[in-house]
Short mmCIF file of C-alpha atoms (C1' of nucleotides) in Angstrom, two decimals:
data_model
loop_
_atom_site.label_atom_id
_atom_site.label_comp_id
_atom_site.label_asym_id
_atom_site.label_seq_id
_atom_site.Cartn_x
_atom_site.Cartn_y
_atom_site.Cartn_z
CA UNK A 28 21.17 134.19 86.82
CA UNK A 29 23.60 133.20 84.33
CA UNK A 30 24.63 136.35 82.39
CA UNK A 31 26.82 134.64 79.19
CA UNK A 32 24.64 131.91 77.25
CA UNK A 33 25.80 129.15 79.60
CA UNK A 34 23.05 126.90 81.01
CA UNK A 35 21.75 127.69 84.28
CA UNK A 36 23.23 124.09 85.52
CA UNK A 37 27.14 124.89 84.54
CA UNK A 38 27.66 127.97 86.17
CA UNK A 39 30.99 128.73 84.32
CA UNK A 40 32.39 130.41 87.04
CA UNK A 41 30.98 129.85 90.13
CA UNK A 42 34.03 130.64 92.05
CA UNK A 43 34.29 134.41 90.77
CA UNK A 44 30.40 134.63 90.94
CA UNK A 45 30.18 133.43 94.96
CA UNK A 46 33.04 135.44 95.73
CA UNK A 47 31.55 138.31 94.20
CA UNK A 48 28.10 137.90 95.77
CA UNK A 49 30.19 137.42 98.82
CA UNK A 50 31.73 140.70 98.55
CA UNK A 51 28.33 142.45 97.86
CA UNK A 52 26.68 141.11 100.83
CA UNK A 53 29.54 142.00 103.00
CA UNK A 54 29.05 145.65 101.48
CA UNK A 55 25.78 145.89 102.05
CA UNK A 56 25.90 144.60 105.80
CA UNK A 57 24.62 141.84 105.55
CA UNK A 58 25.25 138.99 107.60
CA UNK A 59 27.61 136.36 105.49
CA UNK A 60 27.29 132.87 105.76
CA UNK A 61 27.78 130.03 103.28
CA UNK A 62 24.52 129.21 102.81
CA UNK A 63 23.74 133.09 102.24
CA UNK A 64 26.15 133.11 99.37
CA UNK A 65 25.00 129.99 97.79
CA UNK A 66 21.74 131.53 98.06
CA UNK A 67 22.55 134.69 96.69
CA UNK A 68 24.57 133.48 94.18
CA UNK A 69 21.36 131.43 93.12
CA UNK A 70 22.69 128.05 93.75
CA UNK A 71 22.10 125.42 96.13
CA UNK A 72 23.57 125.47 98.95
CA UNK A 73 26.38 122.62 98.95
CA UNK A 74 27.43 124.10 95.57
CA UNK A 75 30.27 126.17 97.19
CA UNK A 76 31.98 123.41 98.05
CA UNK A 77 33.11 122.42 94.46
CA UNK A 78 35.51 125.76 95.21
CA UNK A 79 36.04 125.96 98.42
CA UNK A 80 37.38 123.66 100.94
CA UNK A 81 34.82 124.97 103.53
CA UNK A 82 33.31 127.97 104.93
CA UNK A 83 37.03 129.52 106.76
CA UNK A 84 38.75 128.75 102.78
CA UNK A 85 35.72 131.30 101.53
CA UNK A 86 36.14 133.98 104.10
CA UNK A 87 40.22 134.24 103.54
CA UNK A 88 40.27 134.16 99.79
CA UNK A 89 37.76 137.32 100.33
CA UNK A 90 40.24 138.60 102.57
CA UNK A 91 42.75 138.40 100.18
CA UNK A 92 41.05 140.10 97.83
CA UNK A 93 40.17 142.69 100.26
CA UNK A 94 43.67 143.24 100.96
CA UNK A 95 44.55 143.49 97.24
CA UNK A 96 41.76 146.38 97.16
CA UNK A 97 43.16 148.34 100.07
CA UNK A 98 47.09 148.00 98.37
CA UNK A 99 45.50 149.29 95.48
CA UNK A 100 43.94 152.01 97.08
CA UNK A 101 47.06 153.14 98.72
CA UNK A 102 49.63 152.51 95.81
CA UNK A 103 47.63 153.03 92.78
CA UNK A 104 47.43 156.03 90.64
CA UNK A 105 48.90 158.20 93.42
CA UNK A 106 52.36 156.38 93.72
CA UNK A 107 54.80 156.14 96.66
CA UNK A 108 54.30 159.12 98.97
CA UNK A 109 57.34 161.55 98.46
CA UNK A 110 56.86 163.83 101.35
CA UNK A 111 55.06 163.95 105.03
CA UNK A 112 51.66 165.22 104.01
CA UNK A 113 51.55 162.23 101.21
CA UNK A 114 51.93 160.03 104.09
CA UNK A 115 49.48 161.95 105.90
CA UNK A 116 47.22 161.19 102.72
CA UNK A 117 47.89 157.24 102.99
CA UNK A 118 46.91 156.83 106.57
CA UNK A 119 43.72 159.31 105.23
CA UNK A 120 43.69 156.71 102.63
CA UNK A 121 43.59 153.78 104.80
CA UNK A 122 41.06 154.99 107.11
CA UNK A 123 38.40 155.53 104.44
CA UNK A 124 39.17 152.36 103.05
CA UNK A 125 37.88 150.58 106.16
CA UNK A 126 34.33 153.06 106.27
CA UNK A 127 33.61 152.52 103.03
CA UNK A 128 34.04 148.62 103.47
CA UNK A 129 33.48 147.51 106.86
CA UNK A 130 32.60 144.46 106.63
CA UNK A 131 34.84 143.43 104.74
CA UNK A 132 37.60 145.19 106.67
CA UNK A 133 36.81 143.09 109.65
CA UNK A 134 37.11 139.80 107.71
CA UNK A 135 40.05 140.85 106.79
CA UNK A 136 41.73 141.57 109.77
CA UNK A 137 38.98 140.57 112.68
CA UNK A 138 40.68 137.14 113.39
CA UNK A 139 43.82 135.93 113.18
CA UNK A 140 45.57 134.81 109.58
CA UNK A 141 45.12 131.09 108.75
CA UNK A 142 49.17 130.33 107.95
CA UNK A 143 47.76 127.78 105.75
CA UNK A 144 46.53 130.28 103.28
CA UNK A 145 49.53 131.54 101.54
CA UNK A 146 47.37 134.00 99.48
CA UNK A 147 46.34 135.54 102.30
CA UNK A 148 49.12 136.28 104.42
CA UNK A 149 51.13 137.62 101.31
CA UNK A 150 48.32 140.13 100.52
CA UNK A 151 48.81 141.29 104.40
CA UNK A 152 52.34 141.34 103.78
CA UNK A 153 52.68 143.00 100.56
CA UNK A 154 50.67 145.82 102.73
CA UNK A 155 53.38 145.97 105.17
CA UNK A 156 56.17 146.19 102.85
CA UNK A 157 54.51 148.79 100.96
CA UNK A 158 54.12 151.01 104.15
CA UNK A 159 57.58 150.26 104.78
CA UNK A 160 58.91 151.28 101.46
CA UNK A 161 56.73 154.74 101.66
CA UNK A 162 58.28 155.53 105.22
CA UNK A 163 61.76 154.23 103.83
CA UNK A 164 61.72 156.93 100.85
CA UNK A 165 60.55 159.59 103.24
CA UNK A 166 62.85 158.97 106.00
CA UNK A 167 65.64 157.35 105.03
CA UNK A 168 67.96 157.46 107.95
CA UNK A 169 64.91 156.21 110.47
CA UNK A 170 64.62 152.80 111.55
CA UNK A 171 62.34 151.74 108.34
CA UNK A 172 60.93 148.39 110.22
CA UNK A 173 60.02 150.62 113.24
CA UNK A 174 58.80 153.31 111.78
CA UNK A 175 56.61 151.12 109.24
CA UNK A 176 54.67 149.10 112.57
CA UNK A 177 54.31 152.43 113.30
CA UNK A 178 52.62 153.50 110.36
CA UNK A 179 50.53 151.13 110.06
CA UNK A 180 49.61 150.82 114.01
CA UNK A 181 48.63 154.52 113.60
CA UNK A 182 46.39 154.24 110.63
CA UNK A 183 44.94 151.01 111.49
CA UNK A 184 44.02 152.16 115.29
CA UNK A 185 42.72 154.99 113.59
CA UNK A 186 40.83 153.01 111.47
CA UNK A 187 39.54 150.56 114.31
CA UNK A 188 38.29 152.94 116.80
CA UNK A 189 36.67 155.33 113.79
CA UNK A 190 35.18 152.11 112.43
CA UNK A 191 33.95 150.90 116.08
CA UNK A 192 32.75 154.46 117.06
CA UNK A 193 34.95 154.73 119.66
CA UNK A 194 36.18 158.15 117.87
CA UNK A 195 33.04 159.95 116.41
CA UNK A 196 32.88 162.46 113.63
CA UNK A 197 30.04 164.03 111.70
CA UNK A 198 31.40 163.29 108.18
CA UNK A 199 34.14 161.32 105.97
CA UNK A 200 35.34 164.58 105.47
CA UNK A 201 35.77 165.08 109.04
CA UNK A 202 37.18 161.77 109.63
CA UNK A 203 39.92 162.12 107.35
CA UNK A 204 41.11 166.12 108.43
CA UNK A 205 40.91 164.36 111.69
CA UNK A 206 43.20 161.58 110.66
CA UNK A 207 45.53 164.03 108.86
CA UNK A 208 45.56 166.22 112.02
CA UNK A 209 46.94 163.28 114.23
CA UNK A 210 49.02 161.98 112.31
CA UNK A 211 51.16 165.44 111.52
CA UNK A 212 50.12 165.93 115.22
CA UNK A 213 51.88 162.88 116.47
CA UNK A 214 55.10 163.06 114.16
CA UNK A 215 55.68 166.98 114.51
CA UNK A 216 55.34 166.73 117.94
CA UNK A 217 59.19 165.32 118.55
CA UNK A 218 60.10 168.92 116.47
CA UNK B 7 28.45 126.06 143.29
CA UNK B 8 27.09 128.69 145.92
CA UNK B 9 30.36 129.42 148.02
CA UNK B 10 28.33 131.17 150.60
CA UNK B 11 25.85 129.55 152.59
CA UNK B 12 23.21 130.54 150.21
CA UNK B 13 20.55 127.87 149.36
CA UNK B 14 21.20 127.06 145.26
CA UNK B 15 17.74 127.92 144.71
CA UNK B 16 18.42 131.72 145.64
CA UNK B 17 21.90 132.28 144.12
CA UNK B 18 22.57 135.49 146.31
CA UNK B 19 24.29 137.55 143.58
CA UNK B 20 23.61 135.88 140.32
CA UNK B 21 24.56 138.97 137.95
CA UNK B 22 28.15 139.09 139.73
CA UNK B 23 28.49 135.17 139.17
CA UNK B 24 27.22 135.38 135.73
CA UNK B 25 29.54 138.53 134.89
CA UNK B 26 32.56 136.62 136.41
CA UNK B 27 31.66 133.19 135.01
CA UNK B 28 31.53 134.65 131.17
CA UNK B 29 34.66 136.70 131.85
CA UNK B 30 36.41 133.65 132.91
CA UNK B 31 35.32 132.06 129.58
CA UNK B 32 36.60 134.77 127.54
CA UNK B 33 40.06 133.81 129.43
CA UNK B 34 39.77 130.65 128.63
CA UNK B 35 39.01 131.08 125.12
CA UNK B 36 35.82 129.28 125.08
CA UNK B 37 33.25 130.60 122.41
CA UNK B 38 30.76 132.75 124.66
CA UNK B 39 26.98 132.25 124.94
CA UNK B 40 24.32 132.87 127.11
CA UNK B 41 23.49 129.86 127.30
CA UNK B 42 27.09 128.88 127.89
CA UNK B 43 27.63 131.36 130.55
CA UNK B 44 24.31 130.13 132.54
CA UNK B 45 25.81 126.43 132.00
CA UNK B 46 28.74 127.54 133.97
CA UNK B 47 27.47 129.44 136.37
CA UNK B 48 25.67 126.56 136.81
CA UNK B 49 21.72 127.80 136.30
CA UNK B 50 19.75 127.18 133.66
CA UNK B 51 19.83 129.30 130.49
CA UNK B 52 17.12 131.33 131.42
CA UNK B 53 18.01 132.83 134.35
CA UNK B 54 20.29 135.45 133.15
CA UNK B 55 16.85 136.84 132.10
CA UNK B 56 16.69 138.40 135.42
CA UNK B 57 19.47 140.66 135.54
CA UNK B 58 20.30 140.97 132.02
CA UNK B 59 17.66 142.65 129.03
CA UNK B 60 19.34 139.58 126.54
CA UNK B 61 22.31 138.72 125.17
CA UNK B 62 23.98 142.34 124.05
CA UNK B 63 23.15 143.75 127.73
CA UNK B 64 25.18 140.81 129.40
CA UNK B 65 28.09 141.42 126.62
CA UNK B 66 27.92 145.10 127.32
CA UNK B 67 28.58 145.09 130.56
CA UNK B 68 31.18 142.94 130.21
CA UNK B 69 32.96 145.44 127.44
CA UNK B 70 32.35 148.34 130.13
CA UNK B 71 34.00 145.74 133.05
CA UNK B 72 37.16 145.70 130.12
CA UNK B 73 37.12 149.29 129.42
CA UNK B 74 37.63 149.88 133.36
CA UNK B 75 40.21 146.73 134.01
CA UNK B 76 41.89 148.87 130.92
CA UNK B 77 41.99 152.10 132.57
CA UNK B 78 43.00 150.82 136.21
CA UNK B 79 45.84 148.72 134.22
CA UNK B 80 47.32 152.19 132.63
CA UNK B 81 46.60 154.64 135.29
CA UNK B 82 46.36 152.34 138.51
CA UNK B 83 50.19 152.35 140.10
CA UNK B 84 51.76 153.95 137.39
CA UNK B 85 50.31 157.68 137.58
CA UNK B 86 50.07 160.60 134.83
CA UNK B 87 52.91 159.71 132.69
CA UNK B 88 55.48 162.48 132.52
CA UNK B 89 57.79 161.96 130.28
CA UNK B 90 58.13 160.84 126.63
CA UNK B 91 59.54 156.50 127.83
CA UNK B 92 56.53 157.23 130.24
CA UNK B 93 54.02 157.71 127.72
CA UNK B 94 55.57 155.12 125.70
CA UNK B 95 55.01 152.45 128.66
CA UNK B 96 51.37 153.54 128.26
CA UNK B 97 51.40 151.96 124.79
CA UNK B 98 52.97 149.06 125.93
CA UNK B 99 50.81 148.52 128.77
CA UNK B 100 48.31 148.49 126.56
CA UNK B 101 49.11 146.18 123.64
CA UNK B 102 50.28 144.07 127.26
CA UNK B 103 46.65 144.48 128.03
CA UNK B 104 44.85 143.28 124.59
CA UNK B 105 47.89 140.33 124.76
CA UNK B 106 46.48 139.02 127.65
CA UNK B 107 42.86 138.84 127.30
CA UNK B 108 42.21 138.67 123.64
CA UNK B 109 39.01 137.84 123.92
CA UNK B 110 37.30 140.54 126.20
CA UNK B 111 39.66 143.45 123.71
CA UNK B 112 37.62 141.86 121.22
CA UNK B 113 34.14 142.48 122.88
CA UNK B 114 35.24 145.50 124.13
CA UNK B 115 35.97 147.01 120.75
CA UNK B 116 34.66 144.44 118.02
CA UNK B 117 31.34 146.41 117.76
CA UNK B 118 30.23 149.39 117.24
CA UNK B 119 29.30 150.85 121.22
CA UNK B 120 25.60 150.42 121.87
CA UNK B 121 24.66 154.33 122.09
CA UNK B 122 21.72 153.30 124.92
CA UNK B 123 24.17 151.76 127.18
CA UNK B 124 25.73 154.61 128.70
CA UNK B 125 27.79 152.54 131.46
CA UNK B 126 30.15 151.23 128.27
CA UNK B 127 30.21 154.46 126.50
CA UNK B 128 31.33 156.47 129.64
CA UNK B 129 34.11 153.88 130.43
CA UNK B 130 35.52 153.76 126.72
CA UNK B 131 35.63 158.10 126.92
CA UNK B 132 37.13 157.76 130.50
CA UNK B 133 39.52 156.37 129.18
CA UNK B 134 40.19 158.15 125.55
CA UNK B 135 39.96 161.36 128.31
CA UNK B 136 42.74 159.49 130.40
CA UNK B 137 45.28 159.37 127.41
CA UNK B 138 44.21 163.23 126.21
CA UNK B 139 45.65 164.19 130.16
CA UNK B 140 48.60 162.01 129.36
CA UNK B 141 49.47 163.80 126.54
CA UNK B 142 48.74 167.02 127.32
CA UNK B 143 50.66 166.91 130.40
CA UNK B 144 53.57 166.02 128.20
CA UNK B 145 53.14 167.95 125.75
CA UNK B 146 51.28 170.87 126.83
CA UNK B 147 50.94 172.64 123.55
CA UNK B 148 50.29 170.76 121.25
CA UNK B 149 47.08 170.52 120.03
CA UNK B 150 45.65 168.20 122.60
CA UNK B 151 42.74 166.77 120.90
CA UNK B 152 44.54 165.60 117.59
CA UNK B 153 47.28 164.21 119.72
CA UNK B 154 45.56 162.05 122.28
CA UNK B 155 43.74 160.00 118.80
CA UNK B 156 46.70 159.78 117.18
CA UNK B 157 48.31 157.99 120.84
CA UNK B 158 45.48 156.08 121.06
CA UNK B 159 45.60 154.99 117.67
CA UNK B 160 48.94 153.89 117.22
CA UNK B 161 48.42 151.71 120.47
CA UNK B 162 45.52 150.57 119.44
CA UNK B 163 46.33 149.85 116.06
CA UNK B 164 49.46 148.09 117.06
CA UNK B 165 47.71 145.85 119.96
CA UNK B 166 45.02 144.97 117.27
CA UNK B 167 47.83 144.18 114.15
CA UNK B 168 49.87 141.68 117.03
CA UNK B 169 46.67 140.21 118.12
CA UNK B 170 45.02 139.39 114.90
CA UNK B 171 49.19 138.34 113.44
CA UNK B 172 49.63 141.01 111.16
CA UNK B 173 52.69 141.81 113.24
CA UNK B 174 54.63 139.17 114.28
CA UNK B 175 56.99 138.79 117.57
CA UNK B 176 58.35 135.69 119.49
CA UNK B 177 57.76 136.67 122.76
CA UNK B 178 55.85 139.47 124.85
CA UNK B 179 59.01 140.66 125.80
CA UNK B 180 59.72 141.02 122.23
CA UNK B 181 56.24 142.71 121.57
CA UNK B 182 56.89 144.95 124.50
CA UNK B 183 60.37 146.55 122.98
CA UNK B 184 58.85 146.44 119.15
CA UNK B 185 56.57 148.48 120.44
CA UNK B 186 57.94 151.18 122.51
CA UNK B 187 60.61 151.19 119.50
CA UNK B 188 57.58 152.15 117.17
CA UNK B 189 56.21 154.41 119.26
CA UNK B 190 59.37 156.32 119.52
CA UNK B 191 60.11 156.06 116.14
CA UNK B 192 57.46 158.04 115.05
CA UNK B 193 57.50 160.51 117.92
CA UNK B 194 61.22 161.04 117.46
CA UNK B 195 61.00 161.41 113.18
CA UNK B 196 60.22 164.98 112.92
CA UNK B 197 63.17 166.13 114.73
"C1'" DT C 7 31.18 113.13 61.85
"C1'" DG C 8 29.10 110.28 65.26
"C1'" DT C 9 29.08 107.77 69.33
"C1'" DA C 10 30.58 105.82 74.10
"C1'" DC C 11 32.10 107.06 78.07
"C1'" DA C 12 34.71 109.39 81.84
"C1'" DT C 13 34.73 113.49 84.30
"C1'" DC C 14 33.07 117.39 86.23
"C1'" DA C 15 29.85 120.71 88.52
"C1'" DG C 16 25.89 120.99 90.05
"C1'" DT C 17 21.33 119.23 93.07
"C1'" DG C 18 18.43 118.33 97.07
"C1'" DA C 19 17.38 115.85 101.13
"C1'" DA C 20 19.04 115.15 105.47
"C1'" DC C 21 22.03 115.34 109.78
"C1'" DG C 22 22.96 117.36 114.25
"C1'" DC C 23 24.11 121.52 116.46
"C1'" DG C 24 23.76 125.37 119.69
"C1'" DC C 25 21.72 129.40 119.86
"C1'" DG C 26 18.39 133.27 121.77
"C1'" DT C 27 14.15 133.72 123.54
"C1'" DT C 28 9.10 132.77 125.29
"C1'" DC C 29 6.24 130.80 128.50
"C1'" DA C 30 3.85 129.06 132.42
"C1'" DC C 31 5.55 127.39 136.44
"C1'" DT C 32 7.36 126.89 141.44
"C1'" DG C 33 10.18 127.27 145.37
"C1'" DA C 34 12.22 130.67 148.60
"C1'" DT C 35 12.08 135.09 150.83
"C1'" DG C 36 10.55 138.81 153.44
"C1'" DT C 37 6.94 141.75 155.13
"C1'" DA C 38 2.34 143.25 157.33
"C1'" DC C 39 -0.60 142.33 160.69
"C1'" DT D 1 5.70 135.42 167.91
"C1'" DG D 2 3.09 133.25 164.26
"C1'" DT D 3 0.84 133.26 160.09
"C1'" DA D 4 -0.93 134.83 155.27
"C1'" DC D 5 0.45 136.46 151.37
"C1'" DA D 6 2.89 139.23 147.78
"C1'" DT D 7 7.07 139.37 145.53
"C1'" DC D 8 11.08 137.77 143.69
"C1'" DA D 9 14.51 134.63 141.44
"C1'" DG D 10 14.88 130.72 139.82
"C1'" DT D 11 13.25 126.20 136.65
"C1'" DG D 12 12.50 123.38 132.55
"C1'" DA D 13 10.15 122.41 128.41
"C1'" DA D 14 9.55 124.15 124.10
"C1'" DC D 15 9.82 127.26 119.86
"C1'" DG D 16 11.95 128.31 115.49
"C1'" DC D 17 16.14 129.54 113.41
"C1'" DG D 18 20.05 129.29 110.31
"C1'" DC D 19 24.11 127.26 110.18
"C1'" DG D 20 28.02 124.00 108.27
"C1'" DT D 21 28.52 119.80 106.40
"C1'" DT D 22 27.69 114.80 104.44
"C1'" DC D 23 25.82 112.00 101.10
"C1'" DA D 24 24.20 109.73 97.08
"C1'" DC D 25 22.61 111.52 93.07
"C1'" DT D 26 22.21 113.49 88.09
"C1'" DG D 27 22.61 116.47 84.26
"C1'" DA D 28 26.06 118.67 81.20
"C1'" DT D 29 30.53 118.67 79.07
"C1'" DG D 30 34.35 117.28 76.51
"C1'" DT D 31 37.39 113.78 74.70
"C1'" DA D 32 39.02 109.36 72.33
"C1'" DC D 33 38.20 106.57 68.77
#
DNA sequence: TGTACATCAGTGAACGCGCGTTCACTGATGTAC
DNA sequence: TGTACATCAGTGAACGCGCGTTCACTGATGTAC
């Protein structure tokens, strides 16, 4: 189990390693528990709680990391959208994030955010303010804070109801000239 | 508990109590079982048995009771919208709706839809149909399709990002006008 | 460099819990004659 | 109109399950002298 030379009985780092098995359950659908992570992680099952406080503390700092993943996916490598059809391509962005990971994309936003975990709710906010800041440099003279809920209401609805199969499309492919399509749909149609 | 003259033995309509008794704890907030629904209905846990296949069936058919409380709350009253405010009352209405019953917007749209059980998939299309009318009758040429996901996204999206505290207001009054703002926001950025 | 000891990160047995579901059953109902 | 009987809608005991969490514990680690 333990990759580096380290004994089997110190871990080294059991926190990384149970988030990560976490992560990979939640990937591959399967149903997450404590116990399922101790066990996958190959380590009893009270072991966990060494790093976490209890079962909730696990599920947000996963969150968290989820929403790092999904800021990543929208900021990195292609920047801040310059133009309409770049914001088109974050809420394309967004979408696909949440059927590639849906699992985890539930955790992250199927309850309501603990306050008490400060990691968490500043990953969900850095996600707003980024969406903000892209519809800011697009539109400057629009109300940015309105126009951001917006944003992200549009794309995450999207998300949802793809997600819930409550929209239905044959492909990713589809899904996202779909997505594209209603969102130039829905802010052309003011024009 | 039988408010009829009905012997208890014999409940009279048992799925109707049953239905009524879980929706009530899904107002309440209470965590929802069948064993927990039979406790309040007052019958032991397994006589849902009789009028419901297990557990999903009884959930289903609350989700399709929710899907048609939904549509009656944004058509019923109100009519077709007409106008661009009337379309954005729809929006309202509904993030109003999810508000107010977290729990049962949860069922409804927490899972993927069951494909067998038609009576929940027909009420969830009646109603994505009921917003493509709305919007086509508003706009009557655009393209129809891409516009009625993109309005049911972004009030989707926004009811789920308020419920789950992703978006943050004091009151539903406050809610109500951050999101009409939104939705006119993006309508109105093209022009 | 070697040793004593405190600290830390695991173990493993046990707890109580509520759940969904099965089973054989029984009491009430309604229908055929 | 009265009775026999099939059907229907409940009961209640029992099953196995996995869960989160507690507890006292022990083996490994690292530090002070």
């Amino acid at each position: 189990m333990s990759t580096s030379g380290k004994t089997a009985y110190h871990h080294g780092d059991l926190r990384a390693a149970l988030l990560s098995a976490a992560m990979e359950m939640l990937e591959g659908g399967e149903p997450f528990s404590l116990r399922a992570v101790a066990r996958r992680a190959g380590v009893s099952p009270t072991a966990p709680y060494r790093h976490f406080k209890d079962r909730d503390a696990l599920e947000s700092a996963l969150a968290a990391e989820g929403f790092r993943d999904l800021l990543d996916g929208l900021g990195g490598g292609r920047g801040l959208p310059a133009s309409l059809p770049d914001l088109a391509e974050f809420a394309v962005a967004y979408v696909a994030f949440a059927l590639r990971r849906p699992a985890l994309f539930r955790v992250m936003f199927g309850k309501p955010c603990d306050g008490a975990d400060d990691e968490r709710v500043k990953a969900a906010d850095a996600l707003h303010q980024l969406l903000a800041d892209a519809l800011d440099r697009v539109f400057p003279d629009a109300d940015a804070e309105a126009l951001a809920s917006a944003g992200w209401g549009l794309a995450h609805g999207l998300a949802c109801l793809y997600l819930d199969g409550k929209l239905r499309a044959a492909s990713d492919e589809e899904v996202a000239g779909r997505v594209r399509g209603a969102f130039l749909a829905l802010v052309s149609v003011g024009a």
